[in-house]
CSV table of C-alpha atoms in Angstrom, one decimal:
chain,number,residue,atom,x,y,z
A,1,MET,CA,-18.9,96.1,-27.4
A,2,TYR,CA,-19.0,92.8,-29.0
A,3,ILE,CA,-20.4,89.2,-28.4
A,4,GLN,CA,-18.3,86.1,-28.3
A,5,ASP,CA,-19.9,82.7,-28.6
A,6,ALA,CA,-18.1,80.6,-26.1
A,7,SER,CA,-17.7,76.8,-25.7
A,8,ALA,CA,-19.6,75.2,-22.7
A,9,ALA,CA,-16.4,75.0,-20.9
A,10,GLN,CA,-15.5,78.7,-21.7
A,11,PHE,CA,-18.8,79.8,-20.5
A,12,GLU,CA,-18.8,77.9,-17.5
A,13,LYS,CA,-15.4,79.3,-16.5
A,14,SER,CA,-16.9,82.8,-17.0
A,15,LEU,CA,-19.8,81.9,-14.7
A,16,SER,CA,-17.7,81.0,-11.9
A,17,ALA,CA,-17.4,84.7,-11.2
A,18,PHE,CA,-21.1,84.9,-10.2
A,19,LYS,CA,-21.7,83.0,-7.0
A,20,GLN,CA,-25.3,83.5,-7.2
A,21,ARG,CA,-25.8,82.0,-10.7
A,22,ASP,CA,-28.7,79.6,-11.1
A,23,PHE,CA,-28.3,76.1,-12.4
A,24,LEU,CA,-30.7,77.0,-15.3
A,25,GLN,CA,-28.1,79.6,-16.5
A,26,SER,CA,-25.3,76.9,-16.4
A,27,SER,CA,-23.9,75.2,-19.5
A,28,PHE,CA,-24.9,72.0,-18.0
A,29,GLU,CA,-28.3,72.9,-18.5
A,30,GLY,CA,-27.6,74.3,-21.9
A,31,GLU,CA,-26.2,71.0,-22.9
A,32,LYS,CA,-29.2,69.2,-21.7
A,33,MET,CA,-31.4,71.6,-23.8
A,34,LYS,CA,-29.2,70.8,-26.7
A,35,ASN,CA,-29.9,67.1,-26.2
A,36,ASN,CA,-33.6,67.9,-26.1
A,37,GLY,CA,-33.5,69.5,-29.6
A,38,TRP,CA,-32.8,73.2,-28.8
A,39,ALA,CA,-30.1,75.2,-30.4
A,40,VAL,CA,-28.0,76.8,-27.7
A,41,ARG,CA,-25.5,79.6,-27.9
A,42,TYR,CA,-23.3,80.7,-25.0
A,43,LEU,CA,-23.0,84.3,-25.2
A,44,LEU,CA,-20.2,86.5,-23.6
A,45,VAL,CA,-20.6,90.1,-23.9
A,46,TYR,CA,-17.3,92.2,-23.6
A,47,GLU,CA,-16.2,95.8,-23.9
A,48,LYS,CA,-12.5,95.4,-25.2
A,49,GLU,CA,-11.1,92.9,-22.7
A,50,THR,CA,-13.6,93.5,-19.8
A,51,LEU,CA,-16.6,90.8,-19.5
A,52,TYR,CA,-19.9,92.6,-19.2
A,53,ALA,CA,-22.3,89.9,-19.2
A,54,CYS,CA,-23.2,86.2,-19.9
A,55,ALA,CA,-26.4,84.4,-21.1
A,56,VAL,CA,-27.5,81.2,-22.3
A,57,ALA,CA,-29.8,81.6,-25.3
A,58,ALA,CA,-31.8,78.6,-26.3
A,59,ILE,CA,-33.3,78.9,-29.7
A,60,GLY,CA,-36.4,77.4,-30.8
A,61,ARG,CA,-38.5,77.1,-34.0
A,62,VAL,CA,-41.7,79.3,-34.6
A,63,MET,CA,-43.5,80.0,-37.8
A,64,LYS,CA,-41.5,77.5,-39.8
A,65,LEU,CA,-38.8,80.2,-41.0
A,66,TYR,CA,-38.4,82.0,-37.9
A,67,THR,CA,-37.2,81.4,-34.2
A,68,TYR,CA,-37.5,82.7,-30.8
A,69,ALA,CA,-34.8,82.7,-28.0
A,70,TYR,CA,-35.3,81.7,-24.2
A,71,ILE,CA,-32.8,83.2,-21.9
A,72,PRO,CA,-33.3,81.1,-18.7
A,73,ARG,CA,-33.3,83.0,-15.4
A,74,GLY,CA,-32.1,86.2,-17.3
A,75,ILE,CA,-28.8,87.8,-18.2
A,76,LEU,CA,-26.0,87.7,-15.8
A,77,PHE,CA,-24.1,91.1,-15.6
A,78,THR,CA,-20.9,92.0,-13.9
A,79,GLU,CA,-20.7,95.3,-11.9
A,80,GLU,CA,-19.1,96.9,-15.0
A,81,GLY,CA,-21.9,95.5,-17.2
A,82,LEU,CA,-24.8,97.0,-15.0
A,83,GLN,CA,-23.4,100.5,-16.0
A,84,HIS,CA,-24.4,99.7,-19.7
A,85,LYS,CA,-27.3,97.5,-19.2
A,86,GLU,CA,-29.5,98.7,-22.0
A,87,GLU,CA,-26.6,98.7,-24.5
A,88,VAL,CA,-25.8,95.0,-23.6
A,89,VAL,CA,-29.3,93.9,-23.7
A,90,SER,CA,-29.6,95.7,-27.3
A,91,GLN,CA,-26.3,93.8,-28.2
A,92,ILE,CA,-27.8,90.5,-27.5
A,93,HIS,CA,-31.2,91.0,-28.9
A,94,GLN,CA,-29.8,92.4,-32.2
A,95,THR,CA,-27.6,89.5,-32.4
A,96,LEU,CA,-30.3,87.1,-31.9
A,97,LYS,CA,-32.6,88.9,-34.3
A,98,ILE,CA,-30.1,89.1,-37.1
A,99,GLU,CA,-28.0,85.6,-36.8
A,100,ASN,CA,-31.0,83.4,-35.5
A,101,LYS,CA,-33.9,85.2,-37.2
A,102,CYS,CA,-35.6,85.4,-33.8
A,103,ILE,CA,-39.0,87.1,-33.6
A,104,TYR,CA,-38.9,87.5,-29.9
A,105,VAL,CA,-36.9,86.7,-26.6
A,106,ILE,CA,-38.5,85.2,-23.4
A,107,THR,CA,-36.9,85.4,-20.1
A,108,ASP,CA,-37.6,84.9,-16.4
A,109,PRO,CA,-34.9,86.6,-14.4
A,110,LYS,CA,-33.9,85.2,-11.0
A,111,ILE,CA,-34.9,88.5,-9.2
A,112,ILE,CA,-37.2,88.7,-6.1
A,113,LEU,CA,-40.4,90.8,-6.7
A,114,GLN,CA,-41.1,91.4,-3.2
A,115,GLU,CA,-39.7,89.9,0.1
A,116,ARG,CA,-41.9,87.4,2.0
A,117,ASP,CA,-41.6,85.5,5.1
A,118,LYS,CA,-42.1,81.7,5.8
A,119,ASN,CA,-45.9,82.1,6.0
A,120,GLY,CA,-45.9,84.0,2.5
A,121,ASP,CA,-46.8,87.4,4.0
A,122,ILE,CA,-44.9,90.5,2.5
A,123,VAL,CA,-42.1,91.7,4.9
A,124,GLU,CA,-42.8,95.2,5.6
A,125,GLY,CA,-39.8,97.4,4.6
A,126,GLY,CA,-38.3,94.3,2.9
A,127,ILE,CA,-36.8,93.8,-0.7
A,128,ASN,CA,-39.1,95.3,-3.4
A,129,ASN,CA,-37.9,95.1,-7.0
A,130,GLN,CA,-40.8,96.7,-8.8
A,131,ALA,CA,-38.2,99.1,-10.2
A,132,VAL,CA,-36.7,96.3,-12.0
A,133,VAL,CA,-40.0,95.4,-13.6
A,134,ASP,CA,-40.5,99.1,-14.5
A,135,GLU,CA,-37.1,99.4,-15.9
A,136,MET,CA,-37.5,96.2,-18.2
A,137,THR,CA,-41.0,97.4,-19.4
A,138,ALA,CA,-39.4,100.8,-20.1
A,139,MET,CA,-36.9,99.0,-22.3
A,140,GLY,CA,-39.5,97.4,-24.4
A,141,TYR,CA,-40.2,94.2,-22.5
A,142,GLN,CA,-43.8,92.8,-22.1
A,143,HIS,CA,-44.4,91.7,-18.6
A,144,LEU,CA,-46.6,88.5,-18.6
A,145,PRO,CA,-49.6,88.3,-16.1
A,146,LEU,CA,-48.2,87.2,-12.6
A,147,THR,CA,-49.4,83.8,-11.9
A,148,LYS,CA,-50.0,81.4,-9.0
A,149,GLY,CA,-50.4,77.5,-9.1
A,150,TYR,CA,-48.2,75.0,-10.7
A,151,ASP,CA,-47.4,75.6,-14.5
A,152,ASP,CA,-45.3,73.2,-16.3
A,153,SER,CA,-44.8,75.6,-19.2
A,154,HIS,CA,-42.6,78.0,-17.2
A,155,GLN,CA,-39.9,77.5,-14.4
A,156,ALA,CA,-41.1,77.8,-10.8
A,157,ARG,CA,-41.8,81.5,-10.0
A,158,TRP,CA,-42.7,80.7,-6.2
A,159,GLN,CA,-40.0,78.9,-4.3
A,160,SER,CA,-39.4,77.9,-0.7
A,161,VAL,CA,-35.8,78.7,0.4
A,162,LEU,CA,-33.8,77.9,3.6
A,163,THR,CA,-31.0,80.3,4.4
A,164,LEU,CA,-27.9,78.4,5.5
A,165,LYS,CA,-25.4,81.3,5.6
A,166,GLY,CA,-24.5,82.2,9.3
A,167,GLN,CA,-26.2,79.1,10.6
A,168,ASP,CA,-25.0,76.0,12.3
A,169,ARG,CA,-26.6,72.6,12.7
A,170,ASP,CA,-28.2,73.2,16.0
A,171,SER,CA,-29.6,76.7,15.2
A,172,LEU,CA,-31.1,75.2,11.9
A,173,PHE,CA,-32.5,72.4,13.8
A,174,HIS,CA,-34.1,74.4,16.5
A,175,ALA,CA,-35.8,76.8,14.1
A,176,PHE,CA,-37.7,73.9,12.4
A,177,SER,CA,-41.3,73.5,13.6
A,178,LYS,CA,-42.2,71.1,16.5
A,179,ARG,CA,-43.6,68.5,14.2
A,180,THR,CA,-40.6,68.7,11.8
A,181,ARG,CA,-38.2,68.2,14.7
A,182,GLN,CA,-40.2,65.2,16.1
A,183,ASN,CA,-40.3,63.6,12.8
A,184,ILE,CA,-36.5,63.9,12.4
A,185,LYS,CA,-36.0,62.5,15.6
A,186,ASN,CA,-38.2,59.5,14.8
A,187,THR,CA,-36.0,58.9,11.7
A,188,LEU,CA,-33.1,58.7,14.0
A,189,LYS,CA,-35.0,56.4,16.4
A,190,TYR,CA,-35.6,54.0,13.6
A,191,HIS,CA,-32.0,54.3,12.2
A,192,ILE,CA,-33.4,55.2,8.7
A,193,ASN,CA,-30.5,55.0,6.2
A,194,VAL,CA,-29.7,57.5,3.4
A,195,ARG,CA,-27.3,56.7,0.6
A,196,LYS,CA,-26.4,58.2,-2.8
A,197,LEU,CA,-27.6,56.6,-5.9
A,198,GLU,CA,-25.3,55.7,-8.8
A,199,ARG,CA,-26.7,56.1,-12.2
A,200,ASN,CA,-27.4,52.5,-12.7
A,201,GLU,CA,-29.7,52.9,-9.6
A,202,LEU,CA,-31.8,55.9,-10.6
A,203,HIS,CA,-34.6,53.4,-11.3
A,204,LEU,CA,-35.1,53.5,-7.6
A,205,LEU,CA,-35.9,57.2,-7.9
A,206,ALA,CA,-38.1,56.8,-10.9
A,207,GLU,CA,-40.0,54.2,-8.9
A,208,MET,CA,-40.4,56.3,-5.8
A,209,VAL,CA,-41.8,59.2,-8.0
A,210,GLU,CA,-44.3,56.7,-9.6
A,211,LEU,CA,-45.4,55.6,-6.2
A,212,SER,CA,-46.2,59.2,-5.3
A,213,ALA,CA,-47.8,60.0,-8.6
A,214,GLN,CA,-50.2,57.0,-8.0
A,215,LYS,CA,-51.4,58.4,-4.7
A,216,GLN,CA,-51.4,62.2,-5.7
A,217,HIS,CA,-52.5,61.9,-9.4
A,218,PHE,CA,-49.8,63.7,-11.2
A,219,ASP,CA,-47.7,62.9,-14.3
A,220,THR,CA,-44.2,61.4,-14.1
A,221,LEU,CA,-41.1,61.7,-15.9
A,222,PRO,CA,-39.4,58.4,-17.6
A,223,LEU,CA,-36.1,57.1,-16.3
A,224,PRO,CA,-34.0,58.6,-19.1
A,225,TYR,CA,-35.0,61.9,-17.7
A,226,TYR,CA,-33.0,61.3,-14.5
A,227,GLU,CA,-30.1,59.6,-16.2
A,228,GLN,CA,-30.0,62.7,-18.4
A,229,GLN,CA,-29.7,64.9,-15.4
A,230,TYR,CA,-26.6,62.8,-14.2
A,231,ASP,CA,-25.1,62.7,-17.7
A,232,CYS,CA,-25.4,66.6,-18.2
A,233,PHE,CA,-24.8,68.0,-14.7
A,234,GLY,CA,-22.0,65.3,-13.7
A,235,ASP,CA,-21.3,65.6,-10.0
A,236,HIS,CA,-23.6,68.6,-9.7
A,237,ALA,CA,-26.6,66.3,-10.0
A,238,GLN,CA,-27.0,63.9,-7.1
A,239,ALA,CA,-29.8,61.6,-6.2
A,240,TYR,CA,-30.3,60.2,-2.8
A,241,TYR,CA,-32.3,57.3,-1.4
A,242,THR,CA,-33.8,56.6,2.0
A,243,TYR,CA,-34.5,53.1,3.2
A,244,LEU,CA,-35.3,51.0,6.1
A,245,ASP,CA,-33.2,48.0,6.9
A,246,ILE,CA,-35.8,45.6,8.1
A,247,ASP,CA,-33.4,43.2,9.7
A,248,ASN,CA,-31.9,46.1,11.8
A,249,TYR,CA,-35.3,47.4,12.6
A,250,ALA,CA,-36.4,43.9,14.0
A,251,GLN,CA,-33.1,43.6,15.9
A,252,GLN,CA,-33.7,46.9,17.5
A,253,ILE,CA,-37.3,45.9,18.5
A,254,GLN,CA,-36.0,42.7,20.0
A,255,SER,CA,-33.2,44.5,22.1
A,256,GLN,CA,-35.9,47.0,23.4
A,257,LEU,CA,-38.1,44.1,24.3
A,258,GLU,CA,-35.4,42.4,26.1
A,259,GLU,CA,-34.6,45.7,28.0
A,260,GLU,CA,-38.3,46.1,29.0
A,261,GLU,CA,-38.7,42.3,30.3
A,262,LYS,CA,-35.6,42.8,32.3
A,263,THR,CA,-37.2,46.0,33.8
A,264,ILE,CA,-40.5,44.1,34.3
A,265,GLN,CA,-38.5,41.2,36.2
A,266,GLU,CA,-36.6,43.7,38.4
A,267,ALA,CA,-39.8,45.3,39.3
A,268,LYS,CA,-41.5,42.2,40.3
A,269,GLU,CA,-38.7,41.3,42.4
A,270,ALA,CA,-38.7,44.6,44.1
A,271,LEU,CA,-42.4,44.3,44.6
A,272,ALA,CA,-42.1,40.9,46.1
A,273,GLN,CA,-40.0,42.4,48.9
A,274,ASN,CA,-42.2,45.6,49.2
A,275,PRO,CA,-45.6,45.2,47.5
A,276,HIS,CA,-46.4,49.0,48.3
A,277,SER,CA,-43.4,50.3,46.4
A,278,LYS,CA,-44.7,53.1,44.1
A,279,ASN,CA,-41.5,53.2,42.2
A,280,ALA,CA,-41.6,49.5,41.4
A,281,ASN,CA,-45.2,49.7,40.5
A,282,SER,CA,-44.8,52.6,38.1
A,283,ARG,CA,-41.7,50.8,36.4
A,284,LEU,CA,-43.9,47.7,35.9
A,285,LYS,CA,-46.8,49.7,34.5
A,286,VAL,CA,-44.6,51.6,32.2
A,287,ALA,CA,-42.6,48.7,30.9
A,288,SER,CA,-45.8,46.6,30.4
A,289,SER,CA,-47.2,49.5,28.3
A,290,HIS,CA,-44.0,49.5,26.3
A,291,ILE,CA,-43.9,45.8,25.6
A,292,THR,CA,-47.5,46.1,24.2
A,293,ALA,CA,-46.3,48.7,21.9
A,294,LEU,CA,-43.0,46.8,21.0
A,295,GLU,CA,-45.1,43.6,20.3
A,296,LYS,CA,-47.2,45.6,17.7
A,297,ARG,CA,-43.9,46.8,16.2
A,298,ARG,CA,-42.4,43.3,16.0
A,299,GLN,CA,-45.5,42.1,14.1
A,300,ASP,CA,-45.0,45.1,11.9
A,301,ALA,CA,-41.3,44.2,11.4
A,302,GLN,CA,-42.4,40.5,10.5
A,303,ASP,CA,-45.0,41.9,8.0
A,304,LEU,CA,-42.7,44.2,6.4
A,305,HIS,CA,-40.1,41.4,5.9
A,306,GLU,CA,-42.7,39.1,4.5
A,307,THR,CA,-43.7,42.0,2.0
A,308,TYR,CA,-40.3,43.4,1.0
A,309,GLY,CA,-37.7,41.1,2.4
A,310,HIS,CA,-34.5,42.8,3.9
A,311,GLU,CA,-35.0,46.4,2.8
A,312,VAL,CA,-37.7,48.7,1.9
A,313,GLY,CA,-37.4,52.2,0.1
A,314,LEU,CA,-39.0,55.3,1.9
A,315,ALA,CA,-38.2,58.1,-0.4
A,316,ALA,CA,-35.7,59.4,-3.1
A,317,ALA,CA,-34.8,62.6,-4.5
A,318,MET,CA,-32.8,64.5,-7.1
A,319,PHE,CA,-30.7,67.5,-6.0
A,320,ILE,CA,-28.6,70.0,-7.9
A,321,PHE,CA,-25.4,71.4,-6.2
A,322,TYR,CA,-24.6,74.5,-8.1
A,323,GLY,CA,-23.6,78.2,-7.2
A,324,ASP,CA,-24.4,79.1,-3.8
A,325,GLU,CA,-27.3,76.9,-3.4
A,326,VAL,CA,-28.5,73.2,-3.4
A,327,VAL,CA,-31.9,72.8,-5.2
A,328,TYR,CA,-34.3,70.0,-4.1
A,329,LEU,CA,-35.4,69.3,-7.7
A,330,MET,CA,-37.8,66.3,-7.7
A,331,SER,CA,-38.7,63.5,-5.3
A,332,GLY,CA,-41.0,60.6,-4.6
A,333,ALA,CA,-42.0,58.6,-1.4
A,334,ASN,CA,-43.6,55.3,-0.4
A,335,GLU,CA,-47.0,56.8,1.1
A,336,ASP,CA,-47.8,53.5,2.7
A,337,LEU,CA,-44.8,53.7,4.8
A,338,ARG,CA,-45.0,57.4,5.8
A,339,ARG,CA,-45.0,56.5,9.6
A,340,PHE,CA,-41.1,56.1,9.0
A,341,HIS,CA,-41.0,59.7,7.8
A,342,GLY,CA,-38.4,58.9,5.1
A,343,PRO,CA,-38.7,62.3,3.4
A,344,TYR,CA,-37.7,64.2,6.7
A,345,ALA,CA,-34.7,61.9,6.9
A,346,LEU,CA,-33.7,62.7,3.5
A,347,GLN,CA,-34.1,66.4,3.7
A,348,TRP,CA,-32.3,66.7,7.0
A,349,TYR,CA,-29.3,64.7,5.7
A,350,ILE,CA,-28.9,67.0,2.4
A,351,ILE,CA,-29.5,70.2,4.5
A,352,GLN,CA,-26.6,69.0,6.7
A,353,LYS,CA,-24.6,68.2,3.7
A,354,ALA,CA,-25.1,71.6,2.0
A,355,LEU,CA,-24.2,73.4,5.3
A,356,GLU,CA,-21.0,71.4,5.6
A,357,GLU,CA,-20.0,72.1,2.1
A,358,GLY,CA,-20.5,75.9,2.5
A,359,TYR,CA,-23.5,76.5,0.5
A,360,ASP,CA,-25.6,79.4,1.5
A,361,TYR,CA,-29.0,78.3,0.7
A,362,TYR,CA,-31.0,75.1,0.5
A,363,ASN,CA,-33.7,75.7,-2.1
A,364,PHE,CA,-36.8,73.5,-1.7
A,365,TYR,CA,-37.9,74.8,-5.0
A,366,GLY,CA,-41.3,75.0,-6.5
A,367,ILE,CA,-44.5,75.8,-4.3
A,368,SER,CA,-47.9,77.0,-5.7
A,369,GLY,CA,-47.9,80.6,-4.2
A,370,TYR,CA,-51.0,79.8,-2.1
A,371,PHE,CA,-50.9,79.5,1.7
A,372,GLU,CA,-54.2,78.5,3.0
A,373,PRO,CA,-55.1,75.1,4.0
A,374,ASP,CA,-58.0,74.7,1.4
A,375,GLN,CA,-55.8,75.9,-1.6
A,376,GLU,CA,-53.8,74.2,-4.2
A,377,GLY,CA,-50.4,73.0,-3.0
A,378,TYR,CA,-50.8,73.9,0.6
A,379,GLY,CA,-49.5,70.4,1.8
A,380,VAL,CA,-46.1,70.9,-0.1
A,381,PHE,CA,-45.8,74.5,1.0
A,382,ASP,CA,-46.5,73.6,4.7
A,383,PHE,CA,-44.0,70.6,4.6
A,384,LYS,CA,-41.4,73.1,3.5
A,385,ARG,CA,-42.2,75.7,5.8
A,386,GLY,CA,-41.8,73.2,8.6
A,387,PHE,CA,-38.0,73.4,7.9
A,388,ASN,CA,-38.3,77.2,8.3
A,389,ALA,CA,-37.8,78.0,4.6
A,390,HIS,CA,-39.2,81.4,3.6
A,391,VAL,CA,-41.3,82.1,0.5
A,392,VAL,CA,-39.6,83.4,-2.6
A,393,GLU,CA,-41.7,85.4,-5.1
A,394,LEU,CA,-39.6,86.0,-8.5
A,395,ILE,CA,-40.5,88.9,-10.9
A,396,GLY,CA,-42.0,86.6,-13.4
A,397,VAL,CA,-41.8,86.3,-17.2
A,398,PHE,CA,-41.0,88.7,-19.8
A,399,GLU,CA,-41.2,88.8,-23.6
A,400,TYR,CA,-39.4,91.2,-25.9
A,401,PRO,CA,-40.6,91.6,-29.6
A,402,LEU,CA,-37.6,91.7,-31.9
A,403,ARG,CA,-39.9,91.8,-34.9
A,404,PRO,CA,-43.1,93.5,-33.8
A,405,LYS,CA,-45.4,92.6,-36.8
A,406,LEU,CA,-44.4,89.0,-36.8
A,407,TYR,CA,-44.5,88.8,-33.2
A,408,SER,CA,-48.1,90.3,-33.2
A,409,LEU,CA,-49.2,87.7,-35.8
A,410,TYR,CA,-47.6,84.8,-33.9
A,411,LYS,CA,-49.4,85.7,-30.9
A,412,LYS,CA,-52.6,85.9,-32.8
A,413,LYS,CA,-52.3,82.5,-34.2
A,414,ALA,CA,-51.3,81.1,-31.0
A,415,SER,CA,-54.2,82.4,-29.0
């Protein structure tokens, strides 16, 4: 058994055999980490000519003279490699210990701990991978405490995932919550537009995220972060922007007003001939009510035009199209215009795109792991649950001491 250091292109070609690969295991993420100061190795493990495993190893500095290695989302094993798992892991660890002077390895495998439903409840008789945790600890890994809540120091352990495989557009839509379906219908009524952002337009995404941050009090990322996603991931990274065409919105309102005024005129003519007509009275009452509402909306359109001009952004988000899933990575929205439901238009647009392009999953990505209304992150969880996404709980973070004495010393200093 031997390890080959591959180029980014060679590594990505080898990864193509793994449909369920994660974007964090890709060479695109590896190149991004390089740009951010990591030393990155693309490791291919072979037995003669047979590929056993692939892994990205990102090397970071600790204790001046030593390093540690992060293997994002774990090692990918072929079927043949699974039969020699301990030997593969040992080979990778020894290589990193000797060639990179690593003290320890940290990894967060993309493996479900226990299957959960859309409400976060454990599915009776569902998937349970405690045996994998036990196997890894038996090999010498230390399983870090399982956590809930948002933690910027680690990748998302709790996720919200919509299954697309075996579905069509109608079955997906009808499985959404009543509120979600209605909000999507409203975006269609308002003719909310969605378009892809070019690299030189990513400031629109950054601005939307900043608007959300001001309302929700969280830290934002600078524009170069979004540009780096485009630069490193190429076509796999796509940002989309949803907006209201204010002129078109005003025209819609005017057309509806004219229709209602026509209805009122016809009802009045009918009543002139038959003052006791229930049908004409009903049409007159309904149309008058509609006109009152439309007059308010016309004023709203005028106010929007005075404030924003011809167009106003509602929401924007960055997505990663990779492997068997589309990942909803980050987003922002104009909270002052939430009545137009921009985020719903955006999500439904990308869900349909993912379905049409043959992806098996739409990953809404991070949630807090809390599922009660008064708990952290409930609003985000409930929004994603409305699209019938189920909760995914991964097995967590593991560390493997390669140099136990130095590892113990480092941990004591870090604590």
